[in-house]
Short mmCIF file of C-alpha atoms and ligand atoms in Angstrom, two decimals:
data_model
loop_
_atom_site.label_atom_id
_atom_site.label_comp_id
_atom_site.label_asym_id
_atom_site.label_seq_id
_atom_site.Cartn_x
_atom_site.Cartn_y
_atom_site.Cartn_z
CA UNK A 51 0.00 0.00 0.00
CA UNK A 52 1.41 3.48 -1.17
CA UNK A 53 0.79 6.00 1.96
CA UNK A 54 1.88 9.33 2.27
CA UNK A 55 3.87 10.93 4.78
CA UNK A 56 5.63 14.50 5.40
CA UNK A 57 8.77 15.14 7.18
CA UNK A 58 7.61 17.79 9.79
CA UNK A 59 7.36 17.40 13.83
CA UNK A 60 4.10 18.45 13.03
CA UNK A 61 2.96 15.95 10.39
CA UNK A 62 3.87 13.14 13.35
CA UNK A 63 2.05 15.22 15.94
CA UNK A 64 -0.94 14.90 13.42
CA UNK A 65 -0.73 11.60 12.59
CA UNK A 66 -0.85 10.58 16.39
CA UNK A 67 -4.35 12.63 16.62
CA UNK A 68 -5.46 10.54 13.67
CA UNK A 69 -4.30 7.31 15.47
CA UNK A 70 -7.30 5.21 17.08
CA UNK A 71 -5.34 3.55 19.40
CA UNK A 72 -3.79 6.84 20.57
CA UNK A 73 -5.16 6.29 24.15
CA UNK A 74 -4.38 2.48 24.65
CA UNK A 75 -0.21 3.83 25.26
CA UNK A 76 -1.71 5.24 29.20
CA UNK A 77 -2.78 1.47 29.89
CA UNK A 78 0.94 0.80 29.65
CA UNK A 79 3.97 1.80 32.42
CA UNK A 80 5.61 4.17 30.24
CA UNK A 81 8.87 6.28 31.28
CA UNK A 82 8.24 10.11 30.37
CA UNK A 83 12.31 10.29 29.32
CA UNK A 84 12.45 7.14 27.34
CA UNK A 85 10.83 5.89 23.98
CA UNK A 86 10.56 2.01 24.12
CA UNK A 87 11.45 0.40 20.55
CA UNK A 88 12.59 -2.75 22.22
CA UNK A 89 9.08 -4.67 22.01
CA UNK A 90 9.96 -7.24 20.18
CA UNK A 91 12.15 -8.72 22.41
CA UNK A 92 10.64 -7.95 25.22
CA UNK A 93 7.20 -6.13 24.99
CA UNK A 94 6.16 -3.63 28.12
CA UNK A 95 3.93 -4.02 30.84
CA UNK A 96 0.53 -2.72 30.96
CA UNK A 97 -1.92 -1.97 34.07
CA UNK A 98 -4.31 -4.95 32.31
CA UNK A 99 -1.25 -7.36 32.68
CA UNK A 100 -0.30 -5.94 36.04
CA UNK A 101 -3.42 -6.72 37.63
CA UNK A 102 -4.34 -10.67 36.44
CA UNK A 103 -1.05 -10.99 38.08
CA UNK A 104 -1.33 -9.29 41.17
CA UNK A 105 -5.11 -11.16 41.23
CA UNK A 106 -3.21 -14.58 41.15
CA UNK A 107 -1.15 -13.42 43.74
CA UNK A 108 -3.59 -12.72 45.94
CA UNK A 109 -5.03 -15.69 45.20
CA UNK A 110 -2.42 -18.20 46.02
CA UNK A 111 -2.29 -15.94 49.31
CA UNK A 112 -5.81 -16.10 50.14
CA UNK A 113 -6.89 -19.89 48.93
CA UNK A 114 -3.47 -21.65 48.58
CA UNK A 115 -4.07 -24.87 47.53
CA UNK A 116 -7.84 -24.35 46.34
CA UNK A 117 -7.19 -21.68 43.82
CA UNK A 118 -6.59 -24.68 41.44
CA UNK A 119 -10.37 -24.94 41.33
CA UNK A 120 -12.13 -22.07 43.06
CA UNK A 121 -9.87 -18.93 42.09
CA UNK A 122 -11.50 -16.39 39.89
CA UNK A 123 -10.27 -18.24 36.62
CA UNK A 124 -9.48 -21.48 38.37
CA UNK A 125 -5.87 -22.58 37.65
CA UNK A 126 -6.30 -26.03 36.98
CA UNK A 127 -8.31 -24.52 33.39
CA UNK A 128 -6.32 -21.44 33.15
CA UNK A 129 -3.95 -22.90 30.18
CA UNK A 130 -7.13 -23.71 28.30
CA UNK A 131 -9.18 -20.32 28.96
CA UNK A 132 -6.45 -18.55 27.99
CA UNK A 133 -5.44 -20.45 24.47
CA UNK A 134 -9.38 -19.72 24.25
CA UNK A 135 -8.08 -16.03 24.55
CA UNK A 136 -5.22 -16.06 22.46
CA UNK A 137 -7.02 -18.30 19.38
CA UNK A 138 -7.91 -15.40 17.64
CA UNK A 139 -5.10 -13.66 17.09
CA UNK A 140 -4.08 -16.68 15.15
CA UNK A 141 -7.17 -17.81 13.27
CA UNK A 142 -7.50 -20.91 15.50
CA UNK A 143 -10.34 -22.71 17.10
CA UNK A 144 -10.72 -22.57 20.67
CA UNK A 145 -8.99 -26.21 21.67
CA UNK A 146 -6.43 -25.51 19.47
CA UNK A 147 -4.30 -23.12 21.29
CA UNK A 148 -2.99 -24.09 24.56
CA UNK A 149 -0.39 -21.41 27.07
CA UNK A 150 2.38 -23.45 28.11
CA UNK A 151 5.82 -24.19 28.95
CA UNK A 152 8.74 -22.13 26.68
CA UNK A 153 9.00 -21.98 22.94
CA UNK A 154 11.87 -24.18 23.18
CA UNK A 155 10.99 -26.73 25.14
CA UNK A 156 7.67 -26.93 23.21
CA UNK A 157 9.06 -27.12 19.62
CA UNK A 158 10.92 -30.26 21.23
CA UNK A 159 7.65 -31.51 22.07
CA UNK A 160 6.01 -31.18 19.00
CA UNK A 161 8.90 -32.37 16.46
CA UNK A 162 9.02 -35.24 18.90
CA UNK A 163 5.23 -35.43 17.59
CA UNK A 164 5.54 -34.49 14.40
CA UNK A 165 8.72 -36.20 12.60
CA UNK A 166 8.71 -39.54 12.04
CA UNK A 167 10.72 -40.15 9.54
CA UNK A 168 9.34 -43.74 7.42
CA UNK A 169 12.12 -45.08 4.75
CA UNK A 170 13.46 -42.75 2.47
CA UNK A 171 11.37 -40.04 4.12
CA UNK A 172 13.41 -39.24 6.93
CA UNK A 173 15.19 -35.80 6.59
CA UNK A 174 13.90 -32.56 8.35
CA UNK A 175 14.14 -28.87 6.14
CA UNK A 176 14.80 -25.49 7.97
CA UNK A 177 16.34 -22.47 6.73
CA UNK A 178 19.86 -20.49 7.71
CA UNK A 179 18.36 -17.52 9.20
CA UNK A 180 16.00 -19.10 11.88
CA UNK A 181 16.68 -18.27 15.42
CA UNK A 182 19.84 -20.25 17.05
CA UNK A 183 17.58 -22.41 19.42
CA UNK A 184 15.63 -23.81 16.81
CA UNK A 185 18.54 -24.87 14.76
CA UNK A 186 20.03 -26.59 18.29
CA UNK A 187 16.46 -28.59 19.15
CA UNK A 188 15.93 -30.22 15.60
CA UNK A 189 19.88 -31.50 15.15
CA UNK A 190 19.05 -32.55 18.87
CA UNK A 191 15.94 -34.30 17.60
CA UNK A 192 17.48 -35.90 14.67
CA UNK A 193 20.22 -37.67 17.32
CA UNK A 194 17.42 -38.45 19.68
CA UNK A 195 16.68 -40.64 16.50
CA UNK A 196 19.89 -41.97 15.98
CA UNK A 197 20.29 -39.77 12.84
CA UNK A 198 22.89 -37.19 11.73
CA UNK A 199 22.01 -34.15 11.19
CA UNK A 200 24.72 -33.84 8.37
CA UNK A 201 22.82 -35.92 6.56
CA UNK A 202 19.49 -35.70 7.46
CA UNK A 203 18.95 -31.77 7.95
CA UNK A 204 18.66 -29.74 4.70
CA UNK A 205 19.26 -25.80 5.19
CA UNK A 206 18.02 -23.38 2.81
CA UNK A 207 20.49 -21.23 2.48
CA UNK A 208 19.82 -16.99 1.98
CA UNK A 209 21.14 -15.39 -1.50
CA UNK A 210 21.24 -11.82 0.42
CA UNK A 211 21.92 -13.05 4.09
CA UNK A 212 18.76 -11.56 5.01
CA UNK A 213 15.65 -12.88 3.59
CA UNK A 214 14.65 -16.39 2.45
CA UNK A 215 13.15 -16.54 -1.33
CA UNK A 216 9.70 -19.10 -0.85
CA UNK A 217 10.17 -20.52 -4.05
CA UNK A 218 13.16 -22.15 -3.13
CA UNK A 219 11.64 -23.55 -0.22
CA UNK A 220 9.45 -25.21 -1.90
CA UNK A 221 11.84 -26.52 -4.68
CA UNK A 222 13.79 -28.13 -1.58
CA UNK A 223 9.99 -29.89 -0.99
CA UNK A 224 11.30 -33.16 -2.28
CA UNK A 225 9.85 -36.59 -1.02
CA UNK A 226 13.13 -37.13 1.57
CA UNK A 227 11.19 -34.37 3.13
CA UNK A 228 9.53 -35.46 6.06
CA UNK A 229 8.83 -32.47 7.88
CA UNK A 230 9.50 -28.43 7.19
CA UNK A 231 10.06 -26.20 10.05
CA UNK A 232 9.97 -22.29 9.27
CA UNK A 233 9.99 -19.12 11.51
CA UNK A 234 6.62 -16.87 10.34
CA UNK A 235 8.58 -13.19 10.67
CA UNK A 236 12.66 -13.40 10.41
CA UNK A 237 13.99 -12.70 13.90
CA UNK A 238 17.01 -10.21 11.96
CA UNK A 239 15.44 -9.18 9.06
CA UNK A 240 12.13 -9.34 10.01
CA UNK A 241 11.08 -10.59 6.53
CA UNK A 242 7.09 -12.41 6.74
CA UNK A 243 7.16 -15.35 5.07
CA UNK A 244 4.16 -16.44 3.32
CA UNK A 245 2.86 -19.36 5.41
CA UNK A 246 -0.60 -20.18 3.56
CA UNK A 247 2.09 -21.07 0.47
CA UNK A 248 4.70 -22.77 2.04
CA UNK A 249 1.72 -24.65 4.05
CA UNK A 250 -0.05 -25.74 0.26
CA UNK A 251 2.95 -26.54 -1.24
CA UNK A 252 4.35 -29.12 1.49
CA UNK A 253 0.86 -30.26 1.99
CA UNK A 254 1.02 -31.22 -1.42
CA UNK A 255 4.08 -33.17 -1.22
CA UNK A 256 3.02 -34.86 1.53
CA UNK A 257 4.84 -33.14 3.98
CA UNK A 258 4.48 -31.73 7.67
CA UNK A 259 4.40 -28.30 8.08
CA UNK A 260 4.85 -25.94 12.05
CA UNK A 261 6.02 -22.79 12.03
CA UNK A 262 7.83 -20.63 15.21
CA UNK A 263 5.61 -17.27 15.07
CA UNK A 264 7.62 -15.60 18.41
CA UNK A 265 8.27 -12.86 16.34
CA UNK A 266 4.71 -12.39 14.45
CA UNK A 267 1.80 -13.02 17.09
CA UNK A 268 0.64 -9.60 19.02
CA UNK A 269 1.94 -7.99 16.02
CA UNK A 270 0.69 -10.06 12.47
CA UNK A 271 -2.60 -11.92 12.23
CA UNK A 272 -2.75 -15.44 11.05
CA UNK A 273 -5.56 -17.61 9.91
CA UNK A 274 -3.68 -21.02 10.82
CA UNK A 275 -7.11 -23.23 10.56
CA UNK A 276 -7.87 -21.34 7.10
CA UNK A 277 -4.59 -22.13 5.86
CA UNK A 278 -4.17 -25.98 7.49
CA UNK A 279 -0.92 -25.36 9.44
CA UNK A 280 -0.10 -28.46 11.13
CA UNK A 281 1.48 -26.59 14.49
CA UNK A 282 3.14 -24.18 15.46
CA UNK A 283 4.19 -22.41 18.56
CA UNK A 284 5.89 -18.99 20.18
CA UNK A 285 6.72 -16.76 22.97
CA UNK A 286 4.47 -14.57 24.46
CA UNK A 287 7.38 -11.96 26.34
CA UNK A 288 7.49 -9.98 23.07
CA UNK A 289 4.68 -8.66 21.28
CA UNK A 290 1.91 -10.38 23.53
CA UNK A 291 3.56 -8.25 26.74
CA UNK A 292 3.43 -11.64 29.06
CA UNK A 293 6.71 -10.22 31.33
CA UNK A 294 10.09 -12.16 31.19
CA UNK A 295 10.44 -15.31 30.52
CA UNK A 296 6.31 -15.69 30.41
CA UNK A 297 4.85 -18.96 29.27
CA UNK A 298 4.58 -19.61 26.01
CA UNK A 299 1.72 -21.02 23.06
CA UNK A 300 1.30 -24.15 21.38
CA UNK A 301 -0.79 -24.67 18.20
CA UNK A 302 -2.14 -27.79 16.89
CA UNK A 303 -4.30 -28.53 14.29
CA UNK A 304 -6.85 -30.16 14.95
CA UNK A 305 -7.11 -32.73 12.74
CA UNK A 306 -4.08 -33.98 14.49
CA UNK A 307 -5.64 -34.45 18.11
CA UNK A 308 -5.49 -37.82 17.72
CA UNK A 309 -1.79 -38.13 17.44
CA UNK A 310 0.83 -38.79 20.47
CA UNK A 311 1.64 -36.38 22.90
CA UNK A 312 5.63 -38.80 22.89
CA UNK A 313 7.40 -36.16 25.94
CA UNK A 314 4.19 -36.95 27.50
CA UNK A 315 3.12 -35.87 31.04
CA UNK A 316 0.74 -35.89 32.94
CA UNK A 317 -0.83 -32.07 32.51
CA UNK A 318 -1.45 -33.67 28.97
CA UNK A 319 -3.93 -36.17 30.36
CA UNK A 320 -7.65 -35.75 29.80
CA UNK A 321 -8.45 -33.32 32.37
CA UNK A 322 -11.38 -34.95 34.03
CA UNK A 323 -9.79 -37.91 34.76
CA UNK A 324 -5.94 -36.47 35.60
CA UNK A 325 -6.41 -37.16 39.12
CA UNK A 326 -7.14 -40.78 38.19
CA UNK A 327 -3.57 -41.18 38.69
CA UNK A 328 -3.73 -44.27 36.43
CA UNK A 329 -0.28 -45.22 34.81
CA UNK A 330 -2.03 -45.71 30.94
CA UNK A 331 -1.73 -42.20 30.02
CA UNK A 332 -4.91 -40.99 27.86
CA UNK A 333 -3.82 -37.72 25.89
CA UNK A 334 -6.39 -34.86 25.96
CA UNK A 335 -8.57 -34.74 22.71
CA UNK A 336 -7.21 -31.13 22.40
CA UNK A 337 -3.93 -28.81 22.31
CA UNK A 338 -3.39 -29.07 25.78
CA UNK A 339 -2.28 -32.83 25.50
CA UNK A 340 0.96 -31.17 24.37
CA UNK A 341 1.30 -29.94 28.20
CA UNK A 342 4.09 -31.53 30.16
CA UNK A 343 4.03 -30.44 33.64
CA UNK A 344 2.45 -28.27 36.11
CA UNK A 345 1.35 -24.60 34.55
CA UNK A 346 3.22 -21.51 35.43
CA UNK A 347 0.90 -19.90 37.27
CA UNK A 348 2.85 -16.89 37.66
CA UNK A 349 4.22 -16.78 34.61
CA UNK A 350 1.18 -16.70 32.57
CA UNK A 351 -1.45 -14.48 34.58
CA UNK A 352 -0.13 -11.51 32.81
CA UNK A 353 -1.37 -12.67 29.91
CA UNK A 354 -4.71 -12.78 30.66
CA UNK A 355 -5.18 -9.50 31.12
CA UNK A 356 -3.13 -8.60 27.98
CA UNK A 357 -4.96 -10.80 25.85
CA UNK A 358 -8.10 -9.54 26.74
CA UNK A 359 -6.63 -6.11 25.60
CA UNK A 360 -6.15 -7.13 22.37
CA UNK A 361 -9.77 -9.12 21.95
CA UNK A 362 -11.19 -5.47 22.64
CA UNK A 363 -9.20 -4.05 20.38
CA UNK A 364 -8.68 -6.66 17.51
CA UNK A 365 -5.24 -8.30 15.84
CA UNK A 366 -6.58 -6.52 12.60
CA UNK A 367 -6.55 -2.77 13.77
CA UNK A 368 -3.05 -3.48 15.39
CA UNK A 369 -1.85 -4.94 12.32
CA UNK A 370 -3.27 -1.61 10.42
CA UNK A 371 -1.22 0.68 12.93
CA UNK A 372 1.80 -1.54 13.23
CA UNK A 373 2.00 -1.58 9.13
CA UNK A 374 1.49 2.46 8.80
CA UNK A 375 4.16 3.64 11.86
CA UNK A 376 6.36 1.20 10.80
CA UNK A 377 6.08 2.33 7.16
CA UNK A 378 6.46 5.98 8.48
CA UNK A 379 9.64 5.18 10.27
CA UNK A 380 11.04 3.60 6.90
CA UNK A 381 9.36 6.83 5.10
CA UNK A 382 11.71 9.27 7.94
CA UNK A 383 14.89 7.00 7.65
CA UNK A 384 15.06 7.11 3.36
CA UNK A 385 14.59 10.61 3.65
CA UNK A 386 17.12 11.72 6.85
CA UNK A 387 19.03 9.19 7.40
CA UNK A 388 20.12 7.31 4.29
CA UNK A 389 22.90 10.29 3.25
CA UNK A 390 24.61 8.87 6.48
CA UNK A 391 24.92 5.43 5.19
CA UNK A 392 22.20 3.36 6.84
CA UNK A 393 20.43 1.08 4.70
CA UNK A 394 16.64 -0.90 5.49
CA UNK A 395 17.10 -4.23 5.69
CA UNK A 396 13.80 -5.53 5.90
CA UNK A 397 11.38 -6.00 2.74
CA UNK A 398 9.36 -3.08 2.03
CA UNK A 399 5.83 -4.71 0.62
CA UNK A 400 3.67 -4.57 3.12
CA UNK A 401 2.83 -8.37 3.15
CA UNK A 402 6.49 -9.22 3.51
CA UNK A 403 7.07 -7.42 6.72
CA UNK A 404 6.60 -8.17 10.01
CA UNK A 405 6.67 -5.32 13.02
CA UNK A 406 10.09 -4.14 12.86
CA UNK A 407 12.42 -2.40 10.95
CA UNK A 408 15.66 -3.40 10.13
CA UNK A 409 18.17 -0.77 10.48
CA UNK A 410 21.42 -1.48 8.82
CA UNK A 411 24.79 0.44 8.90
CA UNK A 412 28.92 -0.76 9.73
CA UNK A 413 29.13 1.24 12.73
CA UNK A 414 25.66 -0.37 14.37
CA UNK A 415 27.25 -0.92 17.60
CA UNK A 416 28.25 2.07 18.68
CA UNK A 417 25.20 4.26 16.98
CA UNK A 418 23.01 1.48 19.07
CA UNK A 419 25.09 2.70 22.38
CA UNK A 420 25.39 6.34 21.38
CA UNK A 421 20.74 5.85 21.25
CA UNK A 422 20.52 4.36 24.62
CA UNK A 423 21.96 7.22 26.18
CA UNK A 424 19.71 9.41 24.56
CA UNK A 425 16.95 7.98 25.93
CA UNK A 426 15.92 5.18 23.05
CA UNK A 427 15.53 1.47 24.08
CA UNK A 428 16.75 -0.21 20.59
CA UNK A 429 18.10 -3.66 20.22
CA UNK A 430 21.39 -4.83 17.97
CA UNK A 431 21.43 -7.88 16.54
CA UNK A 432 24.88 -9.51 15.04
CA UNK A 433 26.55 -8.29 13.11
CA UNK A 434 25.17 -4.70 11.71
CA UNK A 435 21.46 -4.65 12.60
CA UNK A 436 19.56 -2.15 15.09
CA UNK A 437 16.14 -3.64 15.19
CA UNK A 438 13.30 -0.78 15.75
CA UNK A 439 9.98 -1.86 16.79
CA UNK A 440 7.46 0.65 16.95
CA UNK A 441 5.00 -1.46 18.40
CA UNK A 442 1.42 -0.31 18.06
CA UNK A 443 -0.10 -0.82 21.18
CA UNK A 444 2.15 2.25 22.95
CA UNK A 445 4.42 4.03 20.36
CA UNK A 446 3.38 7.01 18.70
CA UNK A 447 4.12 8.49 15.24
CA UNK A 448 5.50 11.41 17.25
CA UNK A 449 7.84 9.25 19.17
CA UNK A 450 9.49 7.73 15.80
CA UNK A 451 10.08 11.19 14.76
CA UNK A 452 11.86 11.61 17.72
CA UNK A 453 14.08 8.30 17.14
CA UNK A 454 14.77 9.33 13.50
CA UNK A 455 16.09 13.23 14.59
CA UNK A 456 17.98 12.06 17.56
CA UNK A 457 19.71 9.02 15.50
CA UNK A 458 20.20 12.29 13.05
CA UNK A 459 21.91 14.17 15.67
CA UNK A 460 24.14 10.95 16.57
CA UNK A 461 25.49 10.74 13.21
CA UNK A 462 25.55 14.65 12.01
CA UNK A 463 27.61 15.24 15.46
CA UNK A 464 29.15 11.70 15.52
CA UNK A 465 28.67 11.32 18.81
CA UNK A 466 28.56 7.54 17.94
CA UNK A 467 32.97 7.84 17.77
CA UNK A 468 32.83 8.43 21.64
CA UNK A 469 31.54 4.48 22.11
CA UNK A 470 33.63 1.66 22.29
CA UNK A 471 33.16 -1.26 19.47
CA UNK A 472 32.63 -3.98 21.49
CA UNK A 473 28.85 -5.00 21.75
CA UNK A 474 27.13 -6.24 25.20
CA UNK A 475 26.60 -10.02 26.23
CA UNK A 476 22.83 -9.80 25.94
CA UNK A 477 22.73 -7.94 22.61
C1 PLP B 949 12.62 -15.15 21.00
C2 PLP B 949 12.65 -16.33 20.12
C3 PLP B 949 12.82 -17.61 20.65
C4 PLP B 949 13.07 -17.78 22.11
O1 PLP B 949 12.91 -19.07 22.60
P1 PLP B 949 12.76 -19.28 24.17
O2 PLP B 949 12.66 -20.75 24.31
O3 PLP B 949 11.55 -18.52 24.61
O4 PLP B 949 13.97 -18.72 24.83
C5 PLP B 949 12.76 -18.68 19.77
N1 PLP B 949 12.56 -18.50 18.45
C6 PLP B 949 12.42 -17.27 17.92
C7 PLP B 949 12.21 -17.09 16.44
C8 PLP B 949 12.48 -16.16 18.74
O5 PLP B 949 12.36 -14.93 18.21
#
């Protein structure tokens, strides 16, 4: 979509009075002296969040042991109710979504699931910019099979070292294929792939298709029933604004219910009858039989109350915002900042892009250190990438102004010399 921006403080200021989600920013903890473009790694918490936790809180003070059944939202369903909550900012049914665990641990579960590899069908496909912990799990599932993954992982490589072209994806679909495992939005790059494509195509072939979406849900709507995706599963600390380390989602089709649960336990058990205690394990007809333990009680009430901020609002409207400030920012970098050598490295079509930019430029280090002491919150990313996420739900157009003159100032005044290159440990 062509929009059309000006340069002016005042074009921002106006674009902000335009904005219907203006007010939702004072439901957040904001810092007057700070703008916040760090929420995709780890999204801000809001007064909605703040209080489902500080209700379970209370809760586990005031009932102990019986808030598994009698709390407001009693615990023993909370993983459930809340995948109820969170299924439509994915296009799922209600049973299919279930809040659990990390997105780690929970890809393990689900390729354990998923791949099972039958003669000549026994290789798993990936690509060479997915996130590092993906790439570690599935050569660890391949050995957990007794296969290597020199041999039996194929890695699409990336012609520009930033974006992945879908075509060749799919030309890699051959029938040694027995399961594809994408990321929806590039964690670097922040490239969208196009997941009702890739999901045809492997169907096609016969193949088994999940997709890690920590870097597109709370920020890009997916229809994953619509398009058939057989799983899939992220992180709800970024864009969803669950707090550090907060559980994370699991998606399963259903028309895969039936399968086995394989790092079974027993919070995957039908729910009615966990307390059985029987030894023969019966897997819940639903998403939750992918739950292992125990649910983190604390580490999911946030995201009640978040997710019940986006239901009011809708995954569409964000979307709309998150595609126009984000454009805006790209609009205010071509036209002030490009003369000083910085370069977007994220596609510009709107259906390409997920909810950052990707700011490229040799000296990123030490601009990204030179920003954080004037008051921005940015993120680098090996080996020349500040990431820039404008996230809807509490950034205004004014505040990217802001970002693009002060990164102005940094480089007209090169105040970014006075920094040392050496970048941070958690960078
Ligand atoms: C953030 C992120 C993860 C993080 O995994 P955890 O198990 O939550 O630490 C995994 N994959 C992608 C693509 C991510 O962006």
């Amino acid at each position: 979509m062509k929009r059309v921006f000006e340069l002016g403080e005042d074009f921002a200021k106006r674009l902000d009075l335009e904005d219907p989600l203006k007010e939702i920013k004072n439901r957040f903890y904001i810092k007057e002296d700070e703008i916040y473009m760090d929420g995709n790694s780890l999204g801000l918490m809001s007064k909605d969040a703040e209080k489902t936790l500080m209700r379970v809180v209370e809760e586990w003070k005031n009932l102990g042991i019986n808030g598994w059944m009698n709390a407001e939202m009693p615990w023993f369903y909370y993983p459930e109710e809340l995948g109820k909550l969170q299924a439509p900012l994915v296009g799922a049914e209600e049973d299919e979504v279930i809040i659990h665990s990390s997105t780690t641990v929970n890809l393990h579960s689900l390729v354990s699931t998923f791949f099972k590899p039958k003669g000549k069908r026994n290789k798993i496909l990936m690509d060479s910019l997915t996130f590092p912990s993906d790439r570690y799990a599935i050569e660890g599932q391949l050995k957990l099979k007794d296969l290597d993954p020199r041999e039996h992982l194929v890695v699409i490589e990336s012609k520009d070292g930033k974006t992945l072209d879908e075509r060749e994806i799919v030309g890699r679909m051959d029938d040694d294929i027995a399961l594809v495992l994408l990321p929806s939005v590039l964690y670097r790059s922040g490239q969208l792939l196009d997941i009702e494509y890739l999901t045809g195509q492997a169907h096609k072939r016969g193949i088994i298709i999940g997709f890690d979406c920590c870097h597109s849900v709370g920020a890009v709507p997916h229809y994953f029933s619509k398009w058939g995706v057989d799983f899939a599963f992220w992180c709800n600390y970024k864009y969803c604004n669950n707090g550090p380390g907060g559980t994370a989602s699991i998606y399963v089709n259903k028309k895969h219910f039936h399968k086995e649960p394989v790092l079974a336990g027993w919070y995957g058990y039908i729910k009615e009858k966990q307390f059985d205690m029987s030894y023969e394990f019966q897997s819940a007809e639903n998403a939750g039989a992918w739950q292992i333990g125990t649910s983190h009680m604390l580490s999911m009430a946030p995201l009640e109350g978040s997710l019940k901020m986006f239901n009011e609002i809708g995954i569409e409207k964000i979307r709309e915002k998150s595609l126009k400030i984000t454009d805006y920012l790209m609009y205010l970098i071509d036209n002030e900042l490009s003369q000083y050598g910085f370069i977007i490295g994220n596609p510009r079509e709107d259906h390409r892009r997920g909810g950052h930019v990707a700011l490229e430029h040799e000296e990123a280090v030490r601009i990204n250190e030179a920003m954080k002491d004037r008051g921005i919150v940015p993120d680098f990313r090996n080996p020349n990438v500040i990431r820039l996420a404008p996230v809807a739900l509490y950034i205004s157009y004014h505040d990217v102004w802001k970002v693009v003159s002060i990164i102005k100032d940094i480089m007209e005044n090169e105040v970014y010399k006075n920094y040392s290159k050496k970048r941070g440990v958690v960078a």
